[in-house]
Amino acid sequence: MNCLRLGISKNFNYLTMECRRLHLLKSQAYINGEWVSAGNKAVFPVTNPANDQLIVEVPDMDATDAQNAVSVATNAFQTWKDTTAKERSYILRKWFDMCQKNTDLLAEIITAESGKPLAESKGEVAYGNSFLEWFADTARHIDGEVIQSPWPNKQIILTRQPIGVVSIITPWNFPFAMITRKVGALMAAGCTCVIKPSEDTPLSALAAAELAEKAGVPKGVINVVTASRKNAAAVGKVMCEHPNVGCISFTGSTHVGKILYGMAASGIKRVSLELGGNAPFIVFPSADIEHALDNAMLAKFRNNGQACVGANRFFIHEDVYDQFVEGFKKRIGQKCILGPGTKEGVTCGPLINKMQADKVSNLVNDAVSKGAKPLIGGKFATDIGSKFYESTLLVDVKPEMNIYGEEIFGPVAVCLKFKTEDEVLKVANSTRSGLAAYVFTKDLGQSFRMSRKLEFGMVAINDGILSAAEPAFGGIKESGIGREGSKHGVEEYTDIKYTLFSALDK
Ligand code: NAP
């Protein structure tokens, strides 16, 4: 581990303490089983969003480094694809074991670079790890089919073959789990990969790679290219357009997803896109309101609202609106404790960066200037740090306000009143996003109707959390293409090959 080049002496104690504690801290990229610098030796800083302090500098790689990484992954694919499913399963299981054993160390890295509370970081490690465990099992069930032949003396078989090198581009909000969810699946299928994590959170990716190496993942199967935001487009272009890349697997904003999809199109490449959401959270009068409120807290304030499946619009039936809003305000006041993620008792950390913090603040200011009312919160908590935003509840929100239609991606809950099922369905579906939706009702028929009619890839009835390794995670409309987790997660990284065996009587 390279500790910091400590420029400012007053930071010395803090930084050395942080370095000593972060055992899985890496300061180089990982290519072909080696820890390496950028070809041109450039670096960029990774900072802690809770206090803006430098954690470490990592290589600022460019297009040439990305090309090299794709070549390495291409070579590794030649041998990895021919391993048995049993071998791949065994290695994935060992990686899972390593990550389990190092949960606390991984969690410290996640908290340091993303700001989320340590308890949430541990939850992310458990969640991320569940994909390694799941795909270790799934690897041995990527079966083909023998089809009834329409011809005598001919046999048809379908087999699933690995698609090749996969380019993986991930966001900062779940910097560990967004990687294992993809890499577990593609490794199970027999593919290799190049990962570009976000500028804000490359350290979780590097820590995961370190544990993969210790678990015996062969060199070149996993490669991590670290790059600053300045180089993201150039690196991304290589990762999307290189002829040896078979699939682009991206999690991030719909805006960037569209750019990558465009580049993938030029090479007719497979894409797996997990993009932005705009989840409705709908409460009907028959619901258990206390239960709905507990789940509203999870669906909105997990990861401080920075989750793609986070509830973005709360639609509350007029009969229970006042009760819900009052209970929501009370819970936010009691349960949202702002502070650095390492502090005991903190439940909401900082927002990830200045851009994100300004975006959230601008959405609230725009709404308030047009008549919305914050019942609690509504401003920065500047006494704690530069990126802490108060957990906020807004009412009197109208369609002309930006916050009405945009993905907030922050700790701001917006409550709107509705009268009928048809009305709420219409407004909930009136978005180009279609990732997750939440419905609270005790009416069985209504729960089935909502499940069928909501235009979202995932619908949770009477729950505020739906992510797990077992179900198929993904969106429709502009929220994405493809599914992660479940038995379908592996299919994204395979092609079906049809082989005809003919002249069997000759
Ligand atoms: P983002 O700006 O789209 O960034 C995602 C990744 O793409 C980062 O690694 C980013 O690098 C990289 N990137 C940006 N521009 C690029 C380009 N031109 N070429 C190649 N790579 C590029 O998204 P974000 O702000 O980090 O994440 C928040 C968004 O992700 C939200 O919309 C959220 O809903 C979505 N999300 C979706 C899911 C899901 O499963 N559906 C899960 C989590 C998050 P830099 O960060 O260094 O710029």
Coordinates of C-alpha atoms and ligand atoms in Angstrom, one line a residue:
M1 CA 0.0 0.0 0.0
N2 CA 1.3 3.4 -0.9
C3 CA 0.4 5.9 1.7
L4 CA -0.2 9.4 0.9
R5 CA 2.1 12.1 -0.2
L6 CA 1.2 14.4 2.7
G7 CA 1.5 17.9 1.5
I8 CA -0.2 19.7 4.4
S9 CA 1.2 19.1 7.8
K10 CA -2.0 19.8 9.8
N11 CA -3.5 16.8 7.9
F12 CA -0.7 14.5 8.8
N13 CA -2.2 12.8 11.9
Y14 CA -5.6 12.3 10.3
L15 CA -4.3 11.0 7.1
T16 CA -1.8 8.6 8.5
M17 CA -4.5 7.3 10.8
E18 CA -6.8 6.8 7.9
C19 CA -4.1 5.1 5.9
R20 CA -3.2 2.7 8.7
R21 CA -6.8 1.8 9.2
L22 CA -7.6 1.1 5.5
H23 CA -5.9 -2.2 5.1
L24 CA -7.3 -2.9 1.6
L25 CA -6.3 0.5 0.3
K26 CA -4.6 0.3 -3.1
S27 CA -3.1 3.2 -5.0
Q28 CA -2.5 1.5 -8.4
A29 CA -4.7 0.1 -11.1
Y30 CA -4.9 -3.7 -11.7
I31 CA -4.1 -5.1 -15.1
N32 CA -3.0 -8.6 -16.0
G33 CA -2.6 -9.5 -12.3
E34 CA -0.2 -6.6 -11.8
W35 CA -0.6 -3.4 -9.8
V36 CA 0.3 -0.7 -12.3
S37 CA 0.5 3.0 -12.9
A38 CA -0.9 4.9 -15.8
G39 CA 1.3 4.7 -18.9
N40 CA 1.9 8.4 -18.6
K41 CA 2.2 8.2 -14.8
A42 CA -0.7 10.6 -14.3
V43 CA -2.7 10.3 -11.1
F44 CA -5.9 11.8 -9.6
P45 CA -7.0 12.3 -6.0
V46 CA -9.7 10.2 -4.3
T47 CA -11.2 12.2 -1.4
N48 CA -13.4 11.5 1.5
P49 CA -16.7 13.3 0.9
A50 CA -17.4 13.7 4.6
N51 CA -14.4 15.9 5.2
D52 CA -13.0 16.6 1.7
Q53 CA -9.6 15.1 2.8
L54 CA -7.4 13.3 0.3
I55 CA -7.5 9.5 0.9
V56 CA -5.0 8.5 -1.8
E57 CA -4.0 9.2 -5.4
V58 CA -4.7 6.5 -8.1
P59 CA -3.6 6.3 -11.7
D60 CA -5.5 8.5 -14.2
M61 CA -5.5 6.1 -17.1
D62 CA -6.3 7.0 -20.6
A63 CA -7.4 5.4 -23.9
T64 CA -4.0 3.7 -24.4
D65 CA -4.2 2.1 -21.0
A66 CA -7.8 1.0 -21.7
Q67 CA -6.7 -0.6 -25.0
N68 CA -3.9 -2.5 -23.2
A69 CA -6.5 -3.7 -20.6
V70 CA -8.8 -5.0 -23.3
S71 CA -5.9 -6.9 -25.0
V72 CA -5.0 -8.5 -21.7
A73 CA -8.6 -9.5 -21.1
T74 CA -8.8 -10.9 -24.6
N75 CA -5.8 -13.1 -24.0
A76 CA -7.1 -14.3 -20.6
F77 CA -10.4 -15.1 -22.3
Q78 CA -8.7 -17.8 -24.4
T79 CA -8.0 -19.9 -21.4
W80 CA -10.8 -18.8 -19.0
K81 CA -13.5 -19.8 -21.4
D82 CA -12.2 -23.3 -21.5
T83 CA -12.2 -23.8 -17.8
T84 CA -15.0 -26.1 -16.5
A85 CA -18.0 -24.6 -14.9
K86 CA -17.0 -26.5 -11.7
E87 CA -13.6 -24.7 -11.7
R88 CA -15.2 -21.3 -12.2
S89 CA -17.7 -22.0 -9.5
Y90 CA -14.9 -23.0 -7.1
I91 CA -13.0 -19.8 -7.7
L92 CA -16.1 -17.6 -7.4
R93 CA -16.8 -19.3 -4.1
K94 CA -13.3 -18.6 -2.9
W95 CA -13.7 -14.9 -3.8
F96 CA -17.0 -14.9 -1.9
D97 CA -15.2 -16.4 1.1
M98 CA -12.4 -13.8 0.9
C99 CA -14.9 -10.9 0.8
Q100 CA -16.9 -12.4 3.7
K101 CA -13.8 -12.7 5.8
N102 CA -12.8 -9.1 4.9
T103 CA -16.2 -7.5 5.3
D104 CA -15.1 -4.9 7.9
L105 CA -12.1 -3.9 5.8
L106 CA -14.1 -3.6 2.6
A107 CA -16.8 -1.6 4.5
E108 CA -14.2 0.9 5.8
I109 CA -13.0 1.5 2.2
I110 CA -16.6 2.0 1.0
T111 CA -17.4 4.5 3.8
A112 CA -14.1 6.4 3.3
E113 CA -14.7 7.1 -0.4
S114 CA -18.5 7.1 -0.7
G115 CA -19.4 8.6 2.7
K116 CA -22.1 6.1 3.6
P117 CA -22.5 5.0 7.3
L118 CA -20.4 2.0 8.2
A119 CA -23.5 -0.1 8.9
E120 CA -24.7 0.6 5.4
S121 CA -21.3 -0.2 3.9
K122 CA -21.4 -3.6 5.7
G123 CA -24.9 -4.1 4.3
E124 CA -23.5 -3.3 0.8
V125 CA -20.7 -5.9 1.3
A126 CA -23.2 -8.5 2.3
Y127 CA -25.4 -7.6 -0.7
G128 CA -22.5 -7.5 -3.1
N129 CA -21.2 -10.7 -1.8
S130 CA -24.5 -12.4 -2.2
F131 CA -24.0 -12.1 -6.0
L132 CA -20.6 -13.9 -5.8
E133 CA -22.2 -16.7 -3.8
W134 CA -25.2 -16.9 -6.1
F135 CA -23.1 -16.9 -9.3
A136 CA -20.8 -19.5 -7.8
D137 CA -23.9 -21.7 -7.7
T138 CA -25.3 -20.6 -11.0
A139 CA -22.1 -21.3 -12.9
R140 CA -22.9 -25.0 -12.8
H141 CA -26.4 -24.6 -14.2
I142 CA -25.7 -22.8 -17.5
D143 CA -27.2 -25.6 -19.4
G144 CA -28.0 -26.0 -23.1
E145 CA -31.0 -27.7 -24.7
V146 CA -31.6 -30.6 -26.9
I147 CA -34.5 -29.7 -29.3
Q148 CA -36.9 -32.1 -30.9
S149 CA -35.7 -32.2 -34.5
P150 CA -38.3 -31.7 -37.3
W151 CA -36.1 -34.0 -39.6
P152 CA -35.3 -37.7 -39.2
N153 CA -31.6 -38.5 -38.7
K154 CA -30.8 -35.0 -37.5
Q155 CA -30.2 -33.7 -34.0
I156 CA -30.4 -30.1 -32.8
I157 CA -28.6 -28.8 -29.8
L158 CA -28.4 -25.3 -28.3
T159 CA -25.4 -24.4 -26.1
R160 CA -24.6 -21.2 -24.2
Q161 CA -21.2 -19.8 -25.0
P162 CA -19.4 -16.9 -23.2
I163 CA -19.7 -13.7 -25.1
G164 CA -16.0 -12.7 -24.6
V165 CA -14.5 -9.6 -23.1
V166 CA -17.0 -7.5 -21.1
S167 CA -16.5 -3.8 -20.5
I168 CA -17.9 -2.8 -17.1
I169 CA -18.6 0.8 -16.2
T170 CA -20.0 1.4 -12.7
P171 CA -21.3 4.3 -10.6
W172 CA -20.3 5.6 -7.1
N173 CA -23.4 4.8 -5.2
F174 CA -22.8 1.1 -4.6
P175 CA -19.1 0.9 -5.5
F176 CA -18.6 -2.7 -4.5
A177 CA -22.0 -4.4 -5.2
M178 CA -22.4 -2.9 -8.7
I179 CA -19.2 -4.7 -9.6
T180 CA -19.8 -8.1 -8.0
R181 CA -23.3 -8.2 -9.5
K182 CA -21.7 -8.0 -13.0
V183 CA -18.4 -9.7 -12.5
G184 CA -19.9 -12.7 -10.7
A185 CA -22.2 -13.3 -13.6
L186 CA -19.7 -12.8 -16.4
M187 CA -17.1 -15.0 -14.7
A188 CA -19.6 -17.7 -14.2
A189 CA -20.4 -17.6 -17.9
G190 CA -16.7 -17.9 -18.8
C191 CA -16.0 -14.2 -19.8
T192 CA -13.3 -11.9 -18.7
C193 CA -13.6 -8.1 -18.1
V194 CA -12.2 -4.6 -17.9
I195 CA -13.8 -2.5 -15.1
K196 CA -13.9 1.3 -15.1
P197 CA -15.2 2.5 -11.7
S198 CA -16.3 6.0 -11.0
E199 CA -13.7 8.7 -10.3
D200 CA -15.3 9.1 -6.9
T201 CA -15.0 5.5 -5.8
P202 CA -12.2 3.5 -7.5
L203 CA -10.9 2.2 -4.2
S204 CA -13.7 -0.3 -3.5
A205 CA -13.1 -1.8 -7.0
L206 CA -9.4 -2.1 -6.4
A207 CA -10.0 -3.7 -3.0
A208 CA -12.4 -6.2 -4.6
A209 CA -9.7 -7.0 -7.2
E210 CA -7.1 -7.5 -4.5
L211 CA -9.4 -10.1 -2.8
A212 CA -10.1 -11.7 -6.2
E213 CA -6.4 -12.1 -6.7
K214 CA -6.0 -13.7 -3.3
A215 CA -8.9 -16.0 -4.1
G216 CA -7.1 -17.3 -7.1
V217 CA -8.8 -15.5 -10.0
P218 CA -6.3 -16.0 -12.8
K219 CA -4.5 -12.9 -14.1
G220 CA -6.2 -11.0 -16.8
V221 CA -9.7 -12.3 -16.0
I222 CA -10.4 -9.1 -14.0
N223 CA -8.8 -5.8 -14.9
V224 CA -9.5 -2.4 -13.2
V225 CA -8.7 0.8 -15.2
T226 CA -9.0 3.8 -12.9
A227 CA -9.6 7.1 -14.6
S228 CA -10.7 10.6 -13.7
R229 CA -13.9 12.2 -15.0
K230 CA -11.7 14.1 -17.5
N231 CA -10.6 10.8 -19.1
A232 CA -13.9 8.9 -18.6
A233 CA -15.2 9.6 -22.2
A234 CA -11.9 8.5 -23.9
V235 CA -11.6 5.4 -21.8
G236 CA -15.3 4.6 -22.3
K237 CA -15.0 5.0 -26.0
V238 CA -12.3 2.3 -26.2
M239 CA -14.3 0.1 -23.9
C240 CA -17.4 0.4 -26.1
E241 CA -15.8 0.4 -29.5
H242 CA -12.8 -2.0 -29.2
P243 CA -13.5 -4.9 -31.7
N244 CA -12.6 -7.5 -29.0
V245 CA -15.2 -6.4 -26.6
G246 CA -18.4 -8.5 -26.8
C247 CA -20.6 -6.7 -24.3
I248 CA -20.9 -3.4 -22.5
S249 CA -22.4 -3.7 -19.0
F250 CA -23.1 -0.3 -17.6
T251 CA -24.8 1.0 -14.4
G252 CA -25.3 4.7 -14.2
S253 CA -27.4 7.6 -15.5
T254 CA -29.7 7.3 -18.5
H255 CA -27.9 10.2 -20.1
V256 CA -24.5 8.4 -20.1
G257 CA -26.3 5.1 -20.9
K258 CA -27.5 6.5 -24.1
I259 CA -24.0 7.7 -25.1
L260 CA -22.6 4.2 -24.5
Y261 CA -25.5 2.5 -26.2
G262 CA -24.8 4.6 -29.3
M263 CA -21.1 3.6 -29.3
A264 CA -22.0 0.0 -28.8
A265 CA -24.3 0.1 -31.8
S266 CA -21.5 0.8 -34.2
G267 CA -20.0 -2.6 -33.4
I268 CA -23.4 -4.4 -32.9
K269 CA -22.4 -5.2 -29.4
R270 CA -24.5 -6.6 -26.6
V271 CA -25.4 -4.1 -24.0
S272 CA -26.6 -4.5 -20.4
L273 CA -27.8 -1.2 -19.1
E274 CA -29.0 -0.5 -15.6
L275 CA -30.0 3.2 -15.7
G276 CA -31.8 5.8 -13.7
G277 CA -35.1 5.4 -11.9
N278 CA -38.1 7.5 -10.8
A279 CA -39.8 5.2 -8.4
P280 CA -43.4 5.9 -7.3
F281 CA -44.3 4.9 -3.7
I282 CA -48.0 4.5 -3.5
V283 CA -50.0 4.2 -0.3
F284 CA -53.7 3.2 -0.5
P285 CA -56.1 3.7 2.4
S286 CA -56.3 -0.1 3.2
A287 CA -52.5 -0.1 3.9
D288 CA -50.9 -0.6 7.3
I289 CA -49.7 3.0 7.6
E290 CA -47.1 2.3 10.3
H291 CA -45.6 -0.4 8.1
A292 CA -45.7 1.8 5.0
L293 CA -43.9 4.6 7.0
D294 CA -41.2 2.2 8.2
N295 CA -40.7 1.2 4.6
A296 CA -40.8 4.7 3.3
M297 CA -37.8 5.5 5.4
L298 CA -35.9 2.6 3.9
A299 CA -37.0 3.3 0.3
K300 CA -36.1 7.0 0.5
F301 CA -33.2 7.4 2.9
R302 CA -31.1 4.3 2.3
N303 CA -27.7 5.5 1.1
N304 CA -29.0 9.1 1.8
G305 CA -31.4 8.8 -1.2
Q306 CA -28.7 8.0 -3.6
A307 CA -30.1 4.8 -5.0
C308 CA -31.6 4.1 -8.4
V309 CA -34.5 2.2 -6.8
G310 CA -35.0 4.9 -4.2
A311 CA -38.5 6.2 -3.8
N312 CA -38.7 9.4 -5.8
R313 CA -42.4 10.3 -5.6
F314 CA -44.7 9.5 -2.7
F315 CA -48.3 9.2 -3.8
I316 CA -50.6 9.1 -0.8
H317 CA -54.3 8.5 -0.9
E318 CA -56.2 11.6 0.3
D319 CA -57.9 9.6 3.2
V320 CA -54.5 8.8 4.8
Y321 CA -52.4 11.7 3.5
D322 CA -52.3 13.8 6.7
Q323 CA -51.6 10.7 8.8
F324 CA -48.8 9.6 6.5
V325 CA -47.2 13.0 6.2
E326 CA -47.3 13.6 9.9
G327 CA -45.7 10.2 10.6
F328 CA -43.1 10.7 7.9
K329 CA -42.0 14.0 9.3
K330 CA -41.8 12.6 12.8
R331 CA -39.7 9.6 11.6
I332 CA -37.3 11.8 9.5
G333 CA -36.8 14.0 12.6
Q334 CA -36.1 11.1 14.8
K335 CA -34.2 8.7 12.5
C336 CA -32.2 10.7 10.1
I337 CA -28.9 11.4 11.9
L338 CA -26.5 13.3 9.7
G339 CA -22.8 13.0 10.1
P340 CA -19.6 11.3 8.8
G341 CA -20.2 7.6 8.1
T342 CA -17.6 6.5 10.6
K343 CA -19.4 8.1 13.6
E344 CA -21.5 5.8 15.8
G345 CA -25.3 6.4 15.4
V346 CA -25.1 8.3 12.1
T347 CA -27.7 7.1 9.5
C348 CA -27.2 9.6 6.7
G349 CA -23.8 10.6 5.4
P350 CA -22.7 13.3 2.9
L351 CA -23.7 13.5 -0.7
I352 CA -21.0 12.1 -2.9
N353 CA -19.7 15.3 -4.5
K354 CA -20.3 19.0 -5.1
M355 CA -22.2 18.4 -8.3
Q356 CA -24.6 16.0 -6.7
A357 CA -25.1 18.2 -3.6
D358 CA -25.8 21.3 -5.8
K359 CA -28.3 19.3 -7.9
V360 CA -30.3 18.3 -4.9
S361 CA -30.2 21.8 -3.4
N362 CA -31.2 23.4 -6.7
L363 CA -34.2 21.0 -7.1
V364 CA -35.5 22.0 -3.6
N365 CA -34.8 25.7 -4.1
D366 CA -36.7 25.6 -7.5
A367 CA -39.7 23.9 -5.9
V368 CA -39.8 26.2 -2.9
S369 CA -39.6 29.3 -5.1
K370 CA -42.7 27.9 -6.9
G371 CA -44.7 27.3 -3.8
A372 CA -43.6 23.9 -2.3
K373 CA -43.3 23.7 1.5
P374 CA -40.5 21.9 3.3
L375 CA -42.0 20.4 6.5
I376 CA -38.6 19.5 7.7
G377 CA -35.1 20.1 6.3
G378 CA -34.7 22.0 3.0
K379 CA -31.1 23.2 3.2
F380 CA -27.4 22.3 3.6
A381 CA -26.2 21.3 7.0
T382 CA -23.1 23.5 6.7
D383 CA -22.1 23.1 10.3
I384 CA -21.1 19.4 9.5
G385 CA -19.4 19.8 6.2
S386 CA -19.8 21.0 2.6
K387 CA -21.8 18.1 1.2
F388 CA -24.3 17.4 4.0
Y389 CA -27.9 18.1 3.0
E390 CA -30.7 17.9 5.6
S391 CA -33.2 15.1 5.2
T392 CA -36.1 16.9 3.7
L393 CA -39.9 16.4 3.4
L394 CA -41.6 18.6 0.7
V395 CA -45.3 19.1 0.2
D396 CA -47.4 21.2 -2.1
V397 CA -45.3 20.0 -5.0
K398 CA -46.7 20.8 -8.5
P399 CA -46.0 19.4 -12.0
E400 CA -44.3 22.7 -13.1
M401 CA -41.6 22.2 -10.5
N402 CA -38.4 20.4 -11.7
I403 CA -38.5 18.0 -8.7
Y404 CA -41.9 16.7 -9.8
G405 CA -40.4 14.8 -12.8
E406 CA -36.7 14.4 -12.2
E407 CA -34.7 11.7 -10.4
I408 CA -33.8 13.4 -7.1
F409 CA -31.0 11.1 -6.1
G410 CA -30.8 12.7 -2.6
P411 CA -32.4 12.8 0.8
V412 CA -35.6 14.7 -0.3
A413 CA -39.0 13.1 -0.1
V414 CA -41.9 14.6 -2.1
C415 CA -45.5 13.8 -1.0
L416 CA -48.4 14.1 -3.4
K417 CA -52.1 13.4 -2.8
F418 CA -54.3 11.3 -5.0
K419 CA -58.0 10.2 -5.1
T420 CA -58.4 7.1 -7.3
E421 CA -56.4 4.0 -8.4
D422 CA -56.8 5.0 -12.1
E423 CA -55.5 8.5 -11.4
V424 CA -52.4 7.3 -9.5
L425 CA -51.6 4.7 -12.1
K426 CA -51.7 7.3 -14.8
V427 CA -49.4 9.8 -13.0
A428 CA -47.1 7.0 -11.7
N429 CA -46.6 5.7 -15.3
S430 CA -46.2 9.2 -16.8
T431 CA -42.4 9.0 -16.8
R432 CA -39.8 7.6 -19.3
S433 CA -38.2 5.8 -16.4
G434 CA -39.4 2.3 -15.4
L435 CA -37.2 0.8 -12.8
A436 CA -38.9 0.1 -9.4
A437 CA -42.3 0.9 -7.9
Y438 CA -43.7 0.4 -4.4
V439 CA -47.3 -0.2 -3.5
F440 CA -48.9 -0.4 0.0
T441 CA -52.3 -2.0 0.1
K442 CA -54.1 -4.8 1.9
D443 CA -56.6 -5.3 -1.0
L444 CA -55.4 -8.4 -2.8
G445 CA -57.1 -7.6 -6.1
Q446 CA -55.6 -4.2 -6.1
S447 CA -52.1 -5.5 -5.5
F448 CA -52.4 -7.8 -8.6
R449 CA -53.8 -4.9 -10.7
M450 CA -51.0 -2.6 -9.6
S451 CA -48.4 -5.3 -10.3
R452 CA -49.8 -5.7 -13.8
K453 CA -50.5 -2.1 -14.7
L454 CA -47.4 -0.3 -13.3
E455 CA -44.9 0.2 -16.1
F456 CA -41.9 -0.7 -14.1
G457 CA -39.4 -3.6 -14.3
M458 CA -39.8 -4.3 -10.5
V459 CA -42.8 -3.8 -8.3
A460 CA -42.8 -4.3 -4.5
I461 CA -46.1 -4.8 -2.8
N462 CA -45.9 -3.8 0.9
D463 CA -42.1 -3.5 1.0
G464 CA -39.6 -0.8 0.5
I465 CA -36.6 -2.9 -0.4
L466 CA -36.5 -5.4 -3.2
S467 CA -32.9 -6.0 -4.2
A468 CA -31.4 -9.5 -3.8
A469 CA -29.3 -11.9 -5.8
E470 CA -32.2 -14.3 -6.5
P471 CA -34.7 -12.1 -8.4
A472 CA -34.1 -10.4 -11.8
F473 CA -33.1 -6.8 -11.3
G474 CA -33.7 -4.3 -14.1
G475 CA -35.8 -1.7 -15.7
I476 CA -37.9 -1.0 -18.7
K477 CA -38.3 2.1 -20.9
E478 CA -35.4 4.4 -20.3
S479 CA -34.3 2.6 -17.2
G480 CA -32.4 0.0 -19.1
I481 CA -32.0 -3.2 -21.0
G482 CA -31.3 -6.6 -19.5
R483 CA -31.4 -8.1 -16.1
E484 CA -28.9 -8.7 -13.3
G485 CA -29.0 -11.4 -10.6
S486 CA -31.3 -14.4 -10.9
K487 CA -30.6 -17.1 -13.4
H488 CA -31.1 -14.5 -16.2
G489 CA -28.1 -12.4 -15.0
V490 CA -25.7 -14.9 -16.6
E491 CA -27.6 -15.0 -19.9
E492 CA -26.5 -11.4 -20.5
Y493 CA -23.0 -12.7 -21.0
T494 CA -23.7 -15.7 -23.2
D495 CA -24.6 -16.3 -26.8
I496 CA -26.8 -19.2 -27.8
K497 CA -25.1 -21.5 -30.3
Y498 CA -27.2 -23.7 -32.5
T499 CA -25.5 -26.9 -33.7
L500 CA -27.1 -29.2 -36.2
F501 CA -25.9 -32.7 -36.3
S502 CA -27.0 -34.2 -39.7
A503 CA -26.6 -37.3 -41.7
L504 CA -26.7 -39.4 -38.6
D505 CA -27.6 -42.4 -40.7
K506 CA -24.6 -42.1 -43.0
Ligands
NAP1 P1 -23.1 8.5 -14.4 O1 -22.6 9.9 -14.4 O2 -23.8 7.9 -15.6 O3 -21.7 7.6 -14.2 C1 -21.7 6.2 -14.2 C2 -20.3 5.7 -14.7 O4 -20.1 6.1 -16.0 C3 -19.2 6.3 -13.9 O5 -18.1 5.4 -13.8 C4 -18.8 7.5 -14.8 O6 -17.4 7.9 -14.5 C5 -18.9 6.9 -16.1 N1 -19.0 7.8 -17.2 C6 -19.5 9.0 -17.2 N2 -19.5 9.6 -18.5 C7 -18.9 8.6 -19.3 C8 -18.6 8.5 -20.7 N3 -18.9 9.5 -21.5 N4 -18.1 7.3 -21.1 C9 -17.8 6.3 -20.3 N5 -18.1 6.4 -19.0 C10 -18.6 7.5 -18.5 O7 -23.9 8.1 -13.2 P2 -23.7 8.5 -11.7 O8 -24.0 9.9 -11.4 O9 -22.3 8.0 -11.3 O10 -24.7 7.5 -10.9 C11 -26.0 7.9 -10.7 C12 -27.0 7.3 -11.7 O11 -26.8 5.9 -11.8 C13 -28.4 7.5 -11.3 O12 -29.1 7.9 -12.4 C14 -28.9 6.2 -10.9 O13 -30.3 6.0 -11.0 C15 -28.1 5.3 -11.7 N6 -28.0 3.9 -11.1 C16 -28.7 2.9 -11.7 C17 -28.6 1.7 -11.1 C18 -29.4 0.5 -11.7 O14 -29.2 -0.6 -11.3 N7 -30.4 0.8 -12.5 C19 -27.8 1.4 -10.0 C20 -27.1 2.5 -9.5 C21 -27.2 3.7 -10.1 P3 -17.2 9.2 -13.5 O15 -18.1 8.9 -12.3 O16 -15.8 9.2 -13.2 O17 -17.7 10.4 -14.2

